[in-house]
């Protein structure tokens, strides 16, 4: 074969077909049906490439049978890398803006995750932007003959991110000659033996090729920016027309992860009319990716992938239930902002009868290791806690955009995601309880297990199971105790639930002194169905104890509580304890099929466990036995939640006196793969104050649970605690509140103790002991907080408190005055007000918090006000003024929220506001305010005058051009101020005034859009060693922030006070090398992206470009000014109209 005869060049694709109304002369692609891709030597077939979903078609339609015209590769979840000439519709060797516009109007990227043939299941992504390398060119000689292409790269931005396709990473080094690479492309296939094979350009094929030394078709035209490969070896493949833009993939160190090293550009084919003939020696050239990394990275940095929210699954509600996992949402942040430190965002539901729920229950939370995705299961409680027939209808669920990371496009309001329906039939049936316990004739066991079965026609609410559901009572009245739920309560609602409870026998072990008849009683109002109907109190069984004197049998206790690592074998340990030595030979003698322990999973068939070892290996009073059971499967994270129930058979294990361990349910083992091998038990600390004031009905307190990993929040409920009073009466404790949802290392739960007589009085005086019951609160790995046993030994009390009420009426020693102006401004996210507390004993500012104030109205609004700041908050004093705020019911305050609102002091009910003598603020109504939104604000495009005179800010707000009415007066927070700054700190489009007082307090006067300012305390700064205080929107959220340079040794430390619309939060934004040595600092958006940046002019003349990146600064040494003759009048402005800030200065030379 004469190589010269096939030395004819053509591009490897038919360019993107453009619509007829594009205004371009769009020629039809030549011989498109005859083009082929990934061809092979001999008779080898082309190979479908199922496992490369990141490689897709570029075509101008989403039709199932429409073939592609180019190939492209996902390099981010939203960007495709391809060849520039794919957009060259008129084939003149350049890409015009009109051609880019036409491609954006018509082009799609199409791929299929699960199949190599792009068909009905394919995903279609619309191209919304195209970035063509500015140096792209088809080079020709003076005669017009093709030489080569240069800079043949383009990046396409898609309309959304591809959430279930992993992008292919760029290979950032050169590929050595003789390296074997993989080619992936769409189009026709073929081989040298069979000629041209017919296909429709919808199949993804792959093959291998070897990189060689020919960098250009023209030996006199060296092009180091390309790789080449030829169809000249056995088993080698080659690209053909239809493959332009296809990836050249390499692999490293035996890994199966591909890297993108090149992009197919052009190649050889035969002369006309045999242009489509496949011949040995034909060659293709690829643009090297490693030489264009700066261009690619720059485009991606300026056009990052957008974040995304998608519904993975959802379900409707058709049965009565308190809450269920109704909605699974996947959030995608290509910038990786969903790290472990980012709070799980909430969604809201809106529905009939003014239903609004912004606090869903959060279940499963899965974070990608790199923070790019977050999957969350949400469930919504029905009105009153339970969904029932009265709630039937359609409900919307929406994102709360202010809880999403900064790379999400909309940072305010909400975005509708979807709907769910409630269609619950009427339920009138009460749930039932049953259970049995055989009579006991052998003593010695220190605990007794009971299985109780709850059933209901719709479903048992599993969250209501807990301790104190079941009571065991001896009929002669000499013994009464509550049973504890065995294991953590992670059950799901179901029509039938089996629960295992345990209790301690009288005196600690069963013996002959305990003989008699006992009742098993399920307490009324303890277990509920999903409709809110509670089980009636009932005796479900009686059992007798008839133990001969001296009969003390050994007993068993299960040690293993969960399986945390992927495994085939379930290994567990059981401790046997006797009153004489355990016969270890009786343990080892029990193996399948007649073993000692039956293991029954909640899903599947039971198996008998095999004995593995005993420690010690000789007879002893306590022996730990290790067992193994094989279910002939591998347990993985997909099995998480399955519970294994263990039953010990009687007459299996004995002591040396031939007394056997009674048959019993040992307990459960939970499958929790990935849960860690944590054995550290969590802790509990109670915060409970004394009761000194009469009249309150419930005494509220908090318990902080802490763990080295995380507390299992579902185990926190009203059955965790009991209180023993001065009369030794045991009082139940009600649960006041806990942040259910995602499990955290620290969970703070609120509880309440109702006054014995309805309200606290002098007759209740005495000491009260608070007990946390053992085995009730656990961490996520099944380790329980140590607690008190059922005998409630005073030494095991979690905390003590006194009720010490003076019979004489008391005058409150601490008072509070509400300062709450009416709200008339629309589009405000928060309403802020102040409370001035006074006490002659003095008040420590540390006592104030989020539980001080409750705000209500007649339309069902009830919220605890959030603490913002306390004036002069670093010292105690007899008078302290505190700023609080409340959020609008949804989004922003508007006319639908108009009405009167009441401000209540939580006072003695939640003892947070106390003076230095321990006096608590009394509960009660403190004041009120009105929401009365003015719908006719002034013109925000006109500027006003503002000035401080005699302690008042005077502002003249124009009503029209050149018309300034008489100035309005607003009282200043102080007559003397250190500094004032102007900015739109709440993002409403109107400038506000921030003033820094001599004591370090920052007050912000928000414009009321009517010519006035409403001042409130937003934060405090220290008062010394702070300079370069400026205003800018540094996190790009539409609200201005404050920044200051704080001295830290010899360095400067930038702190940004980030505004959330109602207060500032301090964030460390980076350091500067020298605190002293700055000539001036200037704020503007100097790079044209994200938030505001700084330009720092050092005393040396160096100009630093300090770019913000939403949470820190990046320093770039921009240039150095010659300041030999000095400079002045530095100004900032966009002097060249490119949308970026510039600097202007006048130098001493006159320049």
Short mmCIF file of C-alpha atoms in Angstrom, two decimals, residues 106-421:
data_model
loop_
_atom_site.label_atom_id
_atom_site.label_comp_id
_atom_site.label_asym_id
_atom_site.label_seq_id
_atom_site.Cartn_x
_atom_site.Cartn_y
_atom_site.Cartn_z
CA UNK A 106 -29.07 24.12 19.71
CA UNK A 107 -26.47 21.83 21.28
CA UNK A 108 -27.02 18.99 23.79
CA UNK A 109 -24.64 16.68 25.64
CA UNK A 110 -26.18 13.21 25.87
CA UNK A 111 -24.99 10.19 27.81
CA UNK A 112 -26.31 7.06 29.48
CA UNK A 113 -25.07 5.84 32.83
CA UNK A 114 -26.15 2.23 32.51
CA UNK A 115 -25.81 1.42 28.82
CA UNK A 116 -23.37 1.92 25.97
CA UNK A 117 -26.23 2.63 23.53
CA UNK A 118 -27.71 6.08 24.03
CA UNK A 119 -31.44 5.45 24.01
CA UNK A 120 -34.62 6.19 25.92
CA UNK A 121 -32.89 6.14 29.32
CA UNK A 122 -30.24 8.67 28.31
CA UNK A 123 -29.73 11.95 30.12
CA UNK A 124 -29.79 15.07 27.98
CA UNK A 125 -28.03 18.22 29.14
CA UNK A 126 -28.56 21.51 27.32
CA UNK A 127 -25.41 23.49 26.57
CA UNK A 128 -25.77 26.98 28.04
CA UNK A 129 -22.31 28.45 27.40
CA UNK A 130 -19.31 27.69 25.19
CA UNK A 131 -15.71 28.79 25.73
CA UNK A 132 -13.49 28.35 22.68
CA UNK A 133 -9.74 28.77 22.93
CA UNK A 134 -8.96 32.18 21.48
CA UNK A 135 -6.01 30.76 19.55
CA UNK A 136 -7.97 28.05 17.73
CA UNK A 137 -7.02 27.99 14.03
CA UNK A 138 -6.91 25.64 11.08
CA UNK A 139 -3.56 26.34 9.43
CA UNK A 140 -3.20 26.08 5.66
CA UNK A 141 -0.37 26.83 3.22
CA UNK A 142 -0.52 29.49 0.53
CA UNK A 143 -2.18 27.02 -1.79
CA UNK A 144 -4.96 26.42 0.71
CA UNK A 145 -3.85 22.90 1.58
CA UNK A 146 -4.47 21.71 5.13
CA UNK A 147 -1.44 21.76 7.44
CA UNK A 148 -2.87 21.13 10.94
CA UNK A 149 -5.04 22.59 13.69
CA UNK A 150 -3.75 24.40 16.75
CA UNK A 151 -5.37 25.15 20.11
CA UNK A 152 -8.29 22.88 19.16
CA UNK A 153 -10.11 22.94 22.50
CA UNK A 154 -13.50 24.15 23.74
CA UNK A 155 -15.29 23.90 27.08
CA UNK A 156 -19.08 23.61 27.20
CA UNK A 157 -21.14 24.49 30.28
CA UNK A 158 -24.30 22.43 30.82
CA UNK A 159 -27.65 23.58 32.14
CA UNK A 160 -27.27 21.53 35.32
CA UNK A 161 -24.79 19.26 37.02
CA UNK A 162 -24.66 15.52 36.34
CA UNK A 163 -25.22 14.13 39.82
CA UNK A 164 -24.64 10.41 39.25
CA UNK A 165 -21.73 10.54 36.82
CA UNK A 166 -18.14 10.85 38.01
CA UNK A 167 -16.17 13.35 35.88
CA UNK A 168 -12.83 12.28 34.41
CA UNK A 169 -9.82 14.05 35.90
CA UNK A 170 -7.22 15.83 33.76
CA UNK A 171 -3.81 14.22 33.33
CA UNK A 172 -1.37 16.95 34.32
CA UNK A 173 1.82 15.51 32.82
CA UNK A 174 3.08 14.59 29.36
CA UNK A 175 2.35 11.08 28.06
CA UNK A 176 5.63 9.36 27.07
CA UNK A 177 6.12 7.97 23.56
CA UNK A 178 5.19 4.25 23.29
CA UNK A 179 2.56 4.61 26.01
CA UNK A 180 -0.67 2.67 25.42
CA UNK A 181 -3.77 4.86 25.69
CA UNK A 182 -7.49 4.18 25.47
CA UNK A 183 -9.74 5.85 22.91
CA UNK A 184 -13.47 6.36 23.59
CA UNK A 185 -15.86 7.66 20.95
CA UNK A 186 -19.33 7.56 19.36
CA UNK A 187 -20.24 6.91 15.77
CA UNK A 188 -19.66 4.08 13.30
CA UNK A 189 -17.24 1.22 13.82
CA UNK A 190 -15.29 -0.93 11.42
CA UNK A 191 -12.06 -2.77 10.61
CA UNK A 192 -9.56 -3.17 7.75
CA UNK A 193 -10.93 -6.59 6.78
CA UNK A 194 -14.59 -5.71 6.53
CA UNK A 195 -14.29 -2.18 5.26
CA UNK A 196 -16.96 0.17 6.54
CA UNK A 197 -19.55 -1.05 9.06
CA UNK A 198 -22.90 0.68 9.21
CA UNK A 199 -24.07 2.21 12.49
CA UNK A 200 -26.09 5.21 13.58
CA UNK A 201 -23.62 7.12 15.74
CA UNK A 202 -25.33 6.37 19.06
CA UNK A 203 -22.99 3.71 20.46
CA UNK A 204 -20.01 4.39 22.73
CA UNK A 205 -17.00 2.32 21.52
CA UNK A 206 -13.48 1.97 22.89
CA UNK A 207 -10.11 0.68 21.78
CA UNK A 208 -6.39 1.05 22.52
CA UNK A 209 -3.62 2.83 20.65
CA UNK A 210 0.10 3.53 21.08
CA UNK A 211 1.52 7.07 21.19
CA UNK A 212 4.31 7.51 18.64
CA UNK A 213 6.70 10.28 17.54
CA UNK A 214 4.88 11.84 14.58
CA UNK A 215 3.67 15.17 15.95
CA UNK A 216 2.41 16.52 12.63
CA UNK A 217 1.30 15.26 9.20
CA UNK A 218 3.73 17.73 7.69
CA UNK A 219 7.33 16.73 8.51
CA UNK A 220 8.36 20.39 8.12
CA UNK A 221 5.66 21.67 10.47
CA UNK A 222 6.55 20.53 14.00
CA UNK A 223 3.62 20.74 16.44
CA UNK A 224 4.66 19.86 20.00
CA UNK A 225 1.10 20.43 21.29
CA UNK A 226 -0.22 17.15 19.87
CA UNK A 227 0.06 13.40 20.33
CA UNK A 228 -0.36 10.99 17.42
CA UNK A 229 -1.14 7.32 16.94
CA UNK A 230 -1.53 5.15 13.84
CA UNK A 231 -3.47 2.01 12.87
CA UNK A 232 -0.35 -0.11 12.41
CA UNK A 233 -0.20 -2.80 15.16
CA UNK A 234 -2.18 -5.93 15.91
CA UNK A 235 -4.98 -5.23 18.40
CA UNK A 236 -4.50 -1.48 17.91
CA UNK A 237 -7.52 0.72 17.29
CA UNK A 238 -7.89 4.08 15.62
CA UNK A 239 -10.31 6.97 15.69
CA UNK A 240 -12.29 8.03 12.67
CA UNK A 241 -14.72 10.76 11.59
CA UNK A 242 -17.34 11.11 14.29
CA UNK A 243 -14.80 10.99 17.13
CA UNK A 244 -13.70 14.62 17.24
CA UNK A 245 -13.45 15.81 20.82
CA UNK A 246 -13.11 12.22 22.11
CA UNK A 247 -10.86 11.64 25.10
CA UNK A 248 -7.45 9.99 25.05
CA UNK A 249 -7.31 8.23 28.41
CA UNK A 250 -4.34 7.01 30.44
CA UNK A 251 -4.08 5.02 33.66
CA UNK A 252 -1.52 5.25 36.47
CA UNK A 253 0.14 2.63 38.65
CA UNK A 254 -2.26 -0.15 37.81
CA UNK A 255 -5.30 1.89 38.89
CA UNK A 256 -8.58 1.53 37.03
CA UNK A 257 -9.25 5.30 37.29
CA UNK A 258 -8.92 6.98 33.88
CA UNK A 259 -7.26 10.37 33.33
CA UNK A 260 -7.87 12.63 30.32
CA UNK A 261 -4.55 13.24 28.53
CA UNK A 262 -5.67 14.36 25.06
CA UNK A 263 -8.61 15.46 22.92
CA UNK A 264 -8.98 14.03 19.39
CA UNK A 265 -8.55 16.74 16.78
CA UNK A 266 -7.84 15.57 13.18
CA UNK A 267 -6.64 12.55 11.19
CA UNK A 268 -6.09 10.84 7.85
CA UNK A 269 -8.45 9.09 5.49
CA UNK A 270 -8.28 7.85 1.91
CA UNK A 271 -8.59 10.05 -1.18
CA UNK A 272 -11.94 10.58 -2.82
CA UNK A 273 -14.05 8.65 -3.62
CA UNK A 274 -12.68 6.15 -1.06
CA UNK A 275 -12.53 8.64 1.76
CA UNK A 276 -14.28 6.27 4.17
CA UNK A 277 -12.04 3.30 3.46
CA UNK A 278 -10.15 1.92 6.46
CA UNK A 279 -6.47 1.21 5.76
CA UNK A 280 -3.43 0.23 7.78
CA UNK A 281 -1.26 3.23 8.59
CA UNK A 282 -3.96 5.83 8.92
CA UNK A 283 -3.11 8.27 11.70
CA UNK A 284 -4.85 10.69 14.07
CA UNK A 285 -3.63 13.64 16.14
CA UNK A 286 -4.79 14.73 19.60
CA UNK A 287 -4.48 18.06 21.42
CA UNK A 288 -2.35 17.61 24.55
CA UNK A 289 -4.25 18.52 27.70
CA UNK A 290 -1.18 19.09 29.89
CA UNK A 291 -0.10 22.08 27.79
CA UNK A 292 -3.46 23.83 28.23
CA UNK A 293 -4.01 23.41 31.98
CA UNK A 294 -3.78 27.16 32.69
CA UNK A 295 -6.47 27.88 30.11
CA UNK A 296 -8.74 25.06 31.26
CA UNK A 297 -8.31 25.83 34.97
CA UNK A 298 -8.90 29.52 34.32
CA UNK A 299 -12.18 28.93 32.50
CA UNK A 300 -13.39 26.59 35.24
CA UNK A 301 -12.38 29.03 37.99
CA UNK A 302 -14.32 31.87 36.39
CA UNK A 303 -17.32 29.65 35.60
CA UNK A 304 -17.50 27.12 38.45
CA UNK A 305 -20.14 24.37 38.41
CA UNK A 306 -23.38 25.47 39.96
CA UNK A 307 -24.79 23.75 42.97
CA UNK A 308 -27.93 21.69 42.68
CA UNK A 309 -30.84 20.35 44.69
CA UNK A 310 -32.70 17.28 43.47
CA UNK A 311 -35.41 14.99 44.82
CA UNK A 312 -34.10 11.44 45.06
CA UNK A 313 -37.34 9.96 46.36
CA UNK A 314 -40.53 10.95 48.12
CA UNK A 315 -43.65 9.29 49.44
CA UNK A 316 -47.16 10.35 50.31
CA UNK A 317 -48.87 9.83 53.66
CA UNK A 318 -51.73 7.35 53.67
CA UNK A 319 -51.72 6.09 57.27
CA UNK A 320 -51.84 7.95 60.59
CA UNK A 321 -48.31 8.64 61.74
CA UNK A 322 -46.30 11.18 63.66
CA UNK A 323 -43.49 11.47 61.14
CA UNK A 324 -41.83 9.35 58.50
CA UNK A 325 -38.99 9.56 56.02
CA UNK A 326 -41.10 11.08 53.28
CA UNK A 327 -38.51 12.96 51.22
CA UNK A 328 -34.89 12.24 50.30
CA UNK A 329 -32.98 15.21 48.92
CA UNK A 330 -29.52 15.23 47.35
CA UNK A 331 -27.62 18.51 47.50
CA UNK A 332 -24.63 18.93 45.19
CA UNK A 333 -21.85 21.44 45.78
CA UNK A 334 -19.08 21.06 43.20
CA UNK A 335 -16.92 23.31 45.39
CA UNK A 336 -17.12 20.76 48.19
CA UNK A 337 -18.88 22.93 50.79
CA UNK A 338 -20.84 20.09 52.42
CA UNK A 339 -18.02 19.15 54.77
CA UNK A 340 -18.68 17.74 58.23
CA UNK A 341 -18.65 21.26 59.66
CA UNK A 342 -21.50 22.51 57.46
CA UNK A 343 -24.89 22.24 59.25
CA UNK A 344 -27.45 19.99 57.65
CA UNK A 345 -29.88 22.30 55.81
CA UNK A 346 -33.57 22.09 56.57
CA UNK A 347 -36.51 22.24 54.19
CA UNK A 348 -40.00 23.53 54.89
CA UNK A 349 -43.50 22.28 54.16
CA UNK A 350 -46.55 24.46 53.46
CA UNK A 351 -50.10 23.21 53.21
CA UNK A 352 -53.80 23.56 54.03
CA UNK A 353 -55.15 25.20 57.18
CA UNK A 354 -52.10 27.50 57.40
CA UNK A 355 -49.77 24.54 57.93
CA UNK A 356 -46.16 25.76 57.98
CA UNK A 357 -43.33 23.52 59.23
CA UNK A 358 -39.76 24.78 58.98
CA UNK A 359 -38.32 22.19 61.35
CA UNK A 360 -38.56 18.72 59.78
CA UNK A 361 -37.23 15.61 61.40
CA UNK A 362 -33.89 14.66 59.89
CA UNK A 363 -33.07 10.97 59.42
CA UNK A 364 -30.34 9.56 57.23
CA UNK A 365 -27.51 12.03 56.51
CA UNK A 366 -24.82 10.97 54.02
CA UNK A 367 -21.92 13.30 53.23
CA UNK A 368 -19.43 12.68 50.46
CA UNK A 369 -15.88 12.59 51.78
CA UNK A 370 -14.94 15.56 49.57
CA UNK A 371 -18.02 17.58 50.56
CA UNK A 372 -19.48 17.65 47.03
CA UNK A 373 -22.76 15.91 47.86
CA UNK A 374 -25.07 15.69 50.84
CA UNK A 375 -28.05 13.32 50.93
CA UNK A 376 -30.66 13.91 53.63
CA UNK A 377 -33.89 12.15 54.58
CA UNK A 378 -36.63 14.46 55.88
CA UNK A 379 -39.93 13.76 57.57
CA UNK A 380 -42.62 16.21 58.61
CA UNK A 381 -44.81 15.96 61.69
CA UNK A 382 -48.47 16.53 61.15
CA UNK A 383 -50.30 19.37 62.89
CA UNK A 384 -50.28 18.54 66.56
CA UNK A 385 -47.61 15.92 65.94
CA UNK A 386 -49.74 13.35 64.07
CA UNK A 387 -51.08 13.17 60.52
CA UNK A 388 -54.75 12.19 60.44
CA UNK A 389 -57.79 12.51 58.22
CA UNK A 390 -58.29 16.16 59.19
CA UNK A 391 -54.99 17.00 57.49
CA UNK A 392 -55.77 15.49 54.09
CA UNK A 393 -54.67 17.60 51.15
CA UNK A 394 -51.69 18.63 49.04
CA UNK A 395 -48.53 20.05 50.63
CA UNK A 396 -45.56 21.83 49.06
CA UNK A 397 -42.03 21.33 50.28
CA UNK A 398 -39.41 24.00 49.64
CA UNK A 399 -35.74 24.72 50.26
CA UNK A 400 -34.82 27.38 52.81
CA UNK A 401 -32.20 29.02 50.66
CA UNK A 402 -30.45 30.90 53.45
CA UNK A 403 -29.35 27.52 54.88
CA UNK A 404 -27.54 26.47 51.70
CA UNK A 405 -23.84 27.04 50.98
CA UNK A 406 -22.68 30.19 49.27
CA UNK A 407 -22.14 28.46 45.92
CA UNK A 408 -25.91 27.99 45.52
CA UNK A 409 -27.28 30.71 43.23
CA UNK A 410 -30.16 31.91 45.40
CA UNK A 411 -29.28 32.82 48.99
CA UNK A 412 -32.62 34.19 50.16
CA UNK A 413 -36.26 33.16 50.25
CA UNK A 414 -37.26 29.66 49.32
CA UNK A 415 -37.48 27.50 46.20
CA UNK A 416 -40.29 25.02 45.63
CA UNK A 417 -39.06 21.44 45.17
CA UNK A 418 -42.22 19.37 44.93
CA UNK A 419 -45.41 18.26 46.63
CA UNK A 420 -46.66 15.41 48.74
CA UNK A 421 -50.22 14.45 49.57
#
